[in-house]
PDB file of C-alpha atoms in Angstrom:
ATOM      1  CA  ALA R 606      91.659  69.017  52.084  1.00 46.00           C
ATOM      2  CA  GLU R 607      89.793  66.364  49.303  1.00 53.00           C
ATOM      3  CA  ASP R 608      88.650  64.094  52.925  1.00 53.00           C
ATOM      4  CA  GLU R 609      87.037  66.868  55.505  1.00 62.00           C
ATOM      5  CA  SER R 610      85.318  63.520  57.201  1.00 67.00           C
ATOM      6  CA  ASP R 611      87.967  65.177  60.255  1.00 75.00           C
ATOM      7  CA  SER R 612      87.681  68.445  60.001  1.00 85.00           C
ATOM      8  CA  LEU R 613      85.292  70.692  62.064  1.00 89.00           C
ATOM      9  CA  ILE R 614      84.968  73.635  59.982  1.00 90.00           C
ATOM     10  CA  SER R 615      84.145  71.897  55.859  1.00 89.00           C
ATOM     11  CA  LEU R 616      86.052  73.872  53.544  1.00 91.00           C
ATOM     12  CA  ALA R 617      82.733  73.677  51.269  1.00 92.00           C
ATOM     13  CA  ARG R 618      80.902  76.012  53.812  1.00 93.00           C
ATOM     14  CA  VAL R 619      83.940  78.619  54.637  1.00 93.00           C
ATOM     15  CA  GLU R 620      84.475  78.803  50.222  1.00 94.00           C
ATOM     16  CA  ALA R 621      80.196  79.301  50.659  1.00 95.00           C
ATOM     17  CA  ALA R 622      80.339  82.004  53.737  1.00 96.00           C
ATOM     18  CA  GLN R 623      83.108  83.909  51.343  1.00 96.00           C
ATOM     19  CA  GLU R 624      81.125  83.506  47.784  1.00 96.00           C
ATOM     20  CA  ARG R 625      77.333  85.265  49.772  1.00 96.00           C
ATOM     21  CA  TRP R 626      80.090  87.594  50.955  1.00 96.00           C
ATOM     22  CA  TYR R 627      81.963  88.479  46.974  1.00 96.00           C
ATOM     23  CA  GLU R 628      77.321  88.976  45.811  1.00 97.00           C
ATOM     24  CA  LEU R 629      77.393  91.444  48.550  1.00 97.00           C
ATOM     25  CA  LYS R 630      79.784  93.158  47.180  1.00 96.00           C
ATOM     26  CA  ARG R 631      78.684  92.758  43.911  1.00 97.00           C
ATOM     27  CA  GLN R 632      75.151  93.933  45.642  1.00 98.00           C
ATOM     28  CA  GLU R 633      77.671  96.532  46.786  1.00 97.00           C
ATOM     29  CA  ARG R 634      79.196  97.881  43.735  1.00 97.00           C
ATOM     30  CA  ASP R 635      76.075  97.253  41.326  1.00 98.00           C
ATOM     31  CA  LEU R 636      74.140 100.252  43.763  1.00 98.00           C
ATOM     32  CA  ILE R 637      77.991 102.788  43.043  1.00 98.00           C
ATOM     33  CA  ASP R 638      77.489 101.947  39.228  1.00 98.00           C
ATOM     34  CA  ALA R 639      73.649 102.897  39.388  1.00 98.00           C
ATOM     35  CA  GLY R 640      74.480 106.670  40.514  1.00 98.00           C
ATOM     36  CA  ILE R 641      73.533 105.602  44.571  1.00 97.00           C
ATOM     37  CA  ASP R 642      76.573 108.164  46.812  1.00 98.00           C
ATOM     38  CA  PRO R 643      78.944 104.607  47.850  1.00 97.00           C
ATOM     39  CA  LYS R 644      77.796 105.239  51.388  1.00 96.00           C
ATOM     40  CA  ILE R 645      74.650 104.976  51.213  1.00 97.00           C
ATOM     41  CA  ALA R 646      75.446 101.978  49.044  1.00 97.00           C
ATOM     42  CA  PHE R 647      77.374 100.166  52.032  1.00 97.00           C
ATOM     43  CA  GLU R 648      74.409 100.933  54.202  1.00 96.00           C
ATOM     44  CA  THR R 649      71.920  99.919  52.278  1.00 97.00           C
ATOM     45  CA  VAL R 650      73.731  96.715  51.320  1.00 97.00           C
ATOM     46  CA  TRP R 651      75.561  96.193  54.697  1.00 97.00           C
ATOM     47  CA  GLY R 652      73.529  97.564  56.887  1.00 96.00           C
ATOM     48  CA  SER R 653      75.494  99.298  59.848  1.00 94.00           C
ATOM     49  CA  ILE R 654      78.198  97.437  61.879  1.00 94.00           C
ATOM     50  CA  THR R 655      76.766  95.699  65.069  1.00 95.00           C
ATOM     51  CA  HIS R 656      79.856  94.077  66.355  1.00 96.00           C
ATOM     52  CA  ILE R 657      83.505  94.612  66.217  1.00 96.00           C
ATOM     53  CA  GLY R 658      85.750  91.878  67.818  1.00 96.00           C
ATOM     54  CA  LEU R 659      89.730  93.377  68.683  1.00 96.00           C
ATOM     55  CA  ASP R 660      93.038  91.319  69.413  1.00 93.00           C
ATOM     56  CA  PRO R 661      95.960  93.829  70.433  1.00 92.00           C
ATOM     57  CA  ALA R 662      99.133  92.803  70.339  1.00 89.00           C
ATOM     58  CA  ARG R 663     102.240  94.874  70.390  1.00 80.00           C
ATOM     59  CA  LYS R 664     105.720  93.598  70.190  1.00 73.00           C
ATOM     60  CA  GLY R 665     107.254  90.810  67.701  1.00 73.00           C
ATOM     61  CA  GLU R 666     105.282  89.651  64.302  1.00 80.00           C
ATOM     62  CA  ASP R 667     102.065  89.377  66.068  1.00 84.00           C
ATOM     63  CA  LYS R 668      99.730  92.173  64.611  1.00 88.00           C
ATOM     64  CA  THR R 669      96.962  93.915  66.314  1.00 91.00           C
ATOM     65  CA  GLY R 670      93.478  92.059  64.875  1.00 92.00           C
ATOM     66  CA  TRP R 671      90.344  94.069  64.253  1.00 94.00           C
ATOM     67  CA  ALA R 672      87.245  92.342  63.167  1.00 95.00           C
ATOM     68  CA  PHE R 673      83.845  94.667  61.431  1.00 96.00           C
ATOM     69  CA  ARG R 674      80.360  92.715  61.615  1.00 95.00           C
ATOM     70  CA  TYR R 675      77.489  94.258  60.142  1.00 96.00           C
ATOM     71  CA  GLY R 676      75.183  92.386  60.570  1.00 93.00           C
ATOM     72  CA  SER R 677      75.800  88.517  59.517  1.00 93.00           C
ATOM     73  CA  ALA R 678      78.304  89.068  57.334  1.00 96.00           C
ATOM     74  CA  ILE R 679      82.138  89.532  57.964  1.00 95.00           C
ATOM     75  CA  HIS R 680      82.967  92.987  56.203  1.00 95.00           C
ATOM     76  CA  SER R 681      86.590  92.859  56.494  1.00 94.00           C
ATOM     77  CA  VAL R 682      89.186  92.341  59.143  1.00 93.00           C
ATOM     78  CA  GLU R 683      92.335  95.091  59.732  1.00 91.00           C
ATOM     79  CA  ARG R 684      95.290  93.554  60.458  1.00 89.00           C
ATOM     80  CA  THR R 685      97.462  96.930  62.001  1.00 86.00           C
ATOM     81  CA  GLU R 686     100.874  97.244  62.796  1.00 81.00           C
ATOM     82  CA  ARG R 687     102.854  97.567  66.072  1.00 69.00           C
ATOM     83  CA  ARG R 688     101.444  99.405  68.153  1.00 76.00           C
ATOM     84  CA  ASP R 689     101.558 100.149  72.096  1.00 84.00           C
ATOM     85  CA  LEU R 690      97.867  99.863  74.434  1.00 86.00           C
ATOM     86  CA  MET R 691      96.958 103.461  74.818  1.00 89.00           C
ATOM     87  CA  GLU R 692      97.507 103.433  70.301  1.00 90.00           C
ATOM     88  CA  THR R 693      94.893 100.726  70.285  1.00 91.00           C
ATOM     89  CA  SER R 694      92.469 101.414  72.967  1.00 92.00           C
ATOM     90  CA  GLY R 695      92.632 105.228  71.169  1.00 92.00           C
ATOM     91  CA  LYS R 696      91.695 103.437  67.583  1.00 91.00           C
ATOM     92  CA  ALA R 697      89.357 101.911  69.494  1.00 92.00           C
ATOM     93  CA  LYS R 698      87.281 104.212  70.828  1.00 92.00           C
ATOM     94  CA  GLN R 699      87.259 106.210  67.664  1.00 90.00           C
ATOM     95  CA  TYR R 700      85.491 103.361  66.409  1.00 90.00           C
ATOM     96  CA  LEU R 701      83.584 102.753  68.556  1.00 89.00           C
ATOM     97  CA  GLN R 702      82.180 107.395  68.388  1.00 86.00           C
ATOM     98  CA  ASN R 703      80.682 106.197  65.085  1.00 79.00           C
ATOM     99  CA  ASN R 704      78.188 104.201  65.873  1.00 85.00           C
ATOM    100  CA  THR R 705      76.304 101.333  68.224  1.00 87.00           C
ATOM    101  CA  ALA R 706      78.541  98.337  67.659  1.00 92.00           C
ATOM    102  CA  ILE R 707      79.485  96.140  70.619  1.00 94.00           C
ATOM    103  CA  MET R 708      83.785  95.660  70.753  1.00 95.00           C
ATOM    104  CA  ARG R 709      84.061  92.167  72.376  1.00 96.00           C
ATOM    105  CA  ILE R 710      87.963  92.039  73.183  1.00 96.00           C
ATOM    106  CA  ASP R 711      90.660  89.248  73.351  1.00 95.00           C
ATOM    107  CA  ILE R 712      91.692  90.174  77.307  1.00 94.00           C
ATOM    108  CA  ASN R 713      94.534  87.276  77.076  1.00 88.00           C
ATOM    109  CA  GLY R 714      97.463  89.375  77.906  1.00 81.00           C
ATOM    110  CA  LEU R 715      97.974  93.091  76.698  1.00 83.00           C
ATOM    111  CA  GLY R 716      93.667  92.737  75.628  1.00 90.00           C
ATOM    112  CA  ALA R 717      93.276  93.580  79.354  1.00 92.00           C
ATOM    113  CA  GLY R 718      94.787  96.903  79.440  1.00 91.00           C
ATOM    114  CA  THR R 719      92.698  97.884  76.628  1.00 92.00           C
ATOM    115  CA  TYR R 720      89.634  96.942  77.949  1.00 94.00           C
ATOM    116  CA  ASP R 721      90.488  98.142  81.620  1.00 94.00           C
ATOM    117  CA  ARG R 722      90.758 101.402  79.688  1.00 93.00           C
ATOM    118  CA  LEU R 723      87.993 100.856  77.102  1.00 93.00           C
ATOM    119  CA  VAL R 724      86.173 100.817  80.186  1.00 92.00           C
ATOM    120  CA  GLU R 725      87.366 103.618  82.329  1.00 92.00           C
ATOM    121  CA  GLN R 726      86.366 106.592  79.551  1.00 90.00           C
ATOM    122  CA  TRP R 727      82.816 104.136  79.410  1.00 87.00           C
ATOM    123  CA  LYS R 728      82.510 104.775  82.886  1.00 86.00           C
ATOM    124  CA  HIS R 729      83.949 108.746  82.877  1.00 84.00           C
ATOM    125  CA  LYS R 730      81.453 109.179  80.104  1.00 82.00           C
ATOM    126  CA  GLU R 731      83.788 109.991  77.420  1.00 82.00           C
ATOM    127  CA  LEU R 732      83.306 106.657  75.116  1.00 77.00           C
ATOM    128  CA  ARG R 733      80.343 107.831  72.949  1.00 71.00           C
ATOM    129  CA  GLU R 734      77.430 110.375  73.561  1.00 67.00           C
ATOM    130  CA  PRO R 735      74.732 110.038  74.243  1.00 61.00           C
ATOM    131  CA  HIS R 736      76.413 108.033  77.747  1.00 59.00           C
ATOM    132  CA  ASP R 737      75.272 103.978  77.251  1.00 63.00           C
ATOM    133  CA  ILE R 738      73.385 102.541  79.647  1.00 71.00           C
ATOM    134  CA  LYS R 739      75.352  99.406  78.886  1.00 81.00           C
ATOM    135  CA  CYS R 740      78.947  99.801  78.442  1.00 86.00           C
ATOM    136  CA  PRO R 741      79.751  98.628  74.387  1.00 91.00           C
ATOM    137  CA  VAL R 742      83.228  96.847  75.280  1.00 93.00           C
ATOM    138  CA  GLU R 743      83.123  93.143  77.112  1.00 94.00           C
ATOM    139  CA  PRO R 744      85.992  91.004  77.753  1.00 95.00           C
ATOM    140  CA  VAL R 745      85.776  87.363  75.537  1.00 94.00           C
ATOM    141  CA  GLN R 746      88.684  85.252  77.610  1.00 93.00           C
ATOM    142  CA  VAL R 747      88.411  81.610  75.596  1.00 91.00           C
ATOM    143  CA  SER R 748      90.111  79.609  77.887  1.00 91.00           C
ATOM    144  CA  ASN R 749      87.785  79.525  81.075  1.00 92.00           C
ATOM    145  CA  ALA R 750      85.013  77.408  80.953  1.00 93.00           C
ATOM    146  CA  THR R 751      81.828  78.049  79.861  1.00 92.00           C
ATOM    147  CA  LYS R 752      78.276  76.768  79.948  1.00 92.00           C
ATOM    148  CA  ALA R 753      77.540  76.858  76.871  1.00 90.00           C
ATOM    149  CA  THR R 754      75.647  74.321  74.730  1.00 89.00           C
ATOM    150  CA  ASP R 755      74.979  73.841  71.159  1.00 87.00           C
ATOM    151  CA  ARG R 756      72.351  74.702  69.584  1.00 88.00           C
ATOM    152  CA  THR R 757      70.558  71.193  69.588  1.00 90.00           C
ATOM    153  CA  LYS R 758      70.983  72.115  73.772  1.00 91.00           C
ATOM    154  CA  GLN R 759      73.059  68.519  73.232  1.00 92.00           C
ATOM    155  CA  LEU R 760      76.174  69.248  72.854  1.00 90.00           C
ATOM    156  CA  MET R 761      78.174  71.006  76.121  1.00 92.00           C
ATOM    157  CA  PHE R 762      81.742  72.460  76.077  1.00 93.00           C
ATOM    158  CA  HIS R 763      84.685  72.686  78.360  1.00 92.00           C
ATOM    159  CA  ARG R 764      85.467  75.822  77.470  1.00 93.00           C
ATOM    160  CA  LEU R 765      84.856  78.786  75.804  1.00 93.00           C
ATOM    161  CA  ARG R 766      87.183  78.507  72.606  1.00 93.00           C
ATOM    162  CA  ASP R 767      86.501  74.926  72.305  1.00 94.00           C
ATOM    163  CA  TYR R 768      82.497  76.365  72.186  1.00 94.00           C
ATOM    164  CA  LEU R 769      83.305  79.320  69.955  1.00 92.00           C
ATOM    165  CA  TRP R 770      84.631  77.166  66.791  1.00 93.00           C
ATOM    166  CA  TRP R 771      81.789  74.951  67.315  1.00 93.00           C
ATOM    167  CA  ASN R 772      79.620  78.000  66.576  1.00 92.00           C
ATOM    168  CA  ILE R 773      81.200  78.744  64.473  1.00 92.00           C
ATOM    169  CA  ARG R 774      80.722  75.217  62.585  1.00 92.00           C
ATOM    170  CA  ASP R 775      76.777  76.144  63.252  1.00 92.00           C
ATOM    171  CA  LEU R 776      76.751  79.215  61.542  1.00 92.00           C
ATOM    172  CA  LEU R 777      78.687  77.834  58.850  1.00 93.00           C
ATOM    173  CA  GLN R 778      76.623  75.293  58.477  1.00 90.00           C
ATOM    174  CA  TYR R 779      72.992  76.176  58.804  1.00 90.00           C
ATOM    175  CA  GLU R 780      72.697  80.164  58.881  1.00 89.00           C
ATOM    176  CA  ASP R 781      73.997  82.872  55.737  1.00 88.00           C
ATOM    177  CA  ILE R 782      76.985  83.951  57.053  1.00 95.00           C
ATOM    178  CA  ALA R 783      79.128  86.155  54.591  1.00 96.00           C
ATOM    179  CA  LEU R 784      83.070  85.699  55.803  1.00 95.00           C
ATOM    180  CA  PRO R 785      86.357  88.099  53.626  1.00 94.00           C
ATOM    181  CA  THR R 786      88.512  86.247  52.162  1.00 88.00           C
ATOM    182  CA  ALA R 787      92.910  87.095  53.614  1.00 79.00           C
ATOM    183  CA  GLU R 788      93.485  88.103  50.502  1.00 67.00           C
ATOM    184  CA  ILE R 789      90.840  90.440  50.527  1.00 59.00           C
ATOM    185  CA  SER R 790      90.368  91.874  53.888  1.00 55.00           C
ATOM    186  CA  THR R 791      90.746  94.757  54.235  1.00 49.00           C
ATOM    187  CA  THR R 792      94.214  96.823  56.186  1.00 45.00           C
ATOM    188  CA  SER R 793      91.199 100.137  56.935  1.00 44.00           C
ATOM    189  CA  GLN R 794      87.275  99.919  58.000  1.00 48.00           C
ATOM    190  CA  PRO R 795      84.598 101.381  55.729  1.00 45.00           C
TER     191      PRO R 795
END
């Protein structure tokens, strides 16, 4: 990718975000090496989980994807093998029980069932204690129209998918977000 003039997202900006991720991991490791409890070191460097992204899959080659965001950093990405939707819903519920994160679920296709199940559990007070005032699960349907604009309020987008890609571009360009590389994305959440 030597000539990125026609790229929406610059490889250099992605690599800079990945270097910020490595720096956070170095800080965490340094605290542990200094004798700090690993859980405290993790929380000191990464903070609390704020968002969990979920893209459910069921059969075939596709895998369910989970992204775990702590503030402005994606700490890890997990890919799980074929599970039925109730197993995926159960795992999502476990993640939500232990923190105050918002879970955003891709509801195109299979994700709608997982979303519906989690909302049902929340309504019946089976999800999170004490029961949140606001449901911690949000649907994301990238094919929907949107009225979102870019950070300058000058660019409008036809579909949510278009806005989300542009937003990632802006985050990489203007904010210090941190991203793991594909090689270091984990298979389990801390």
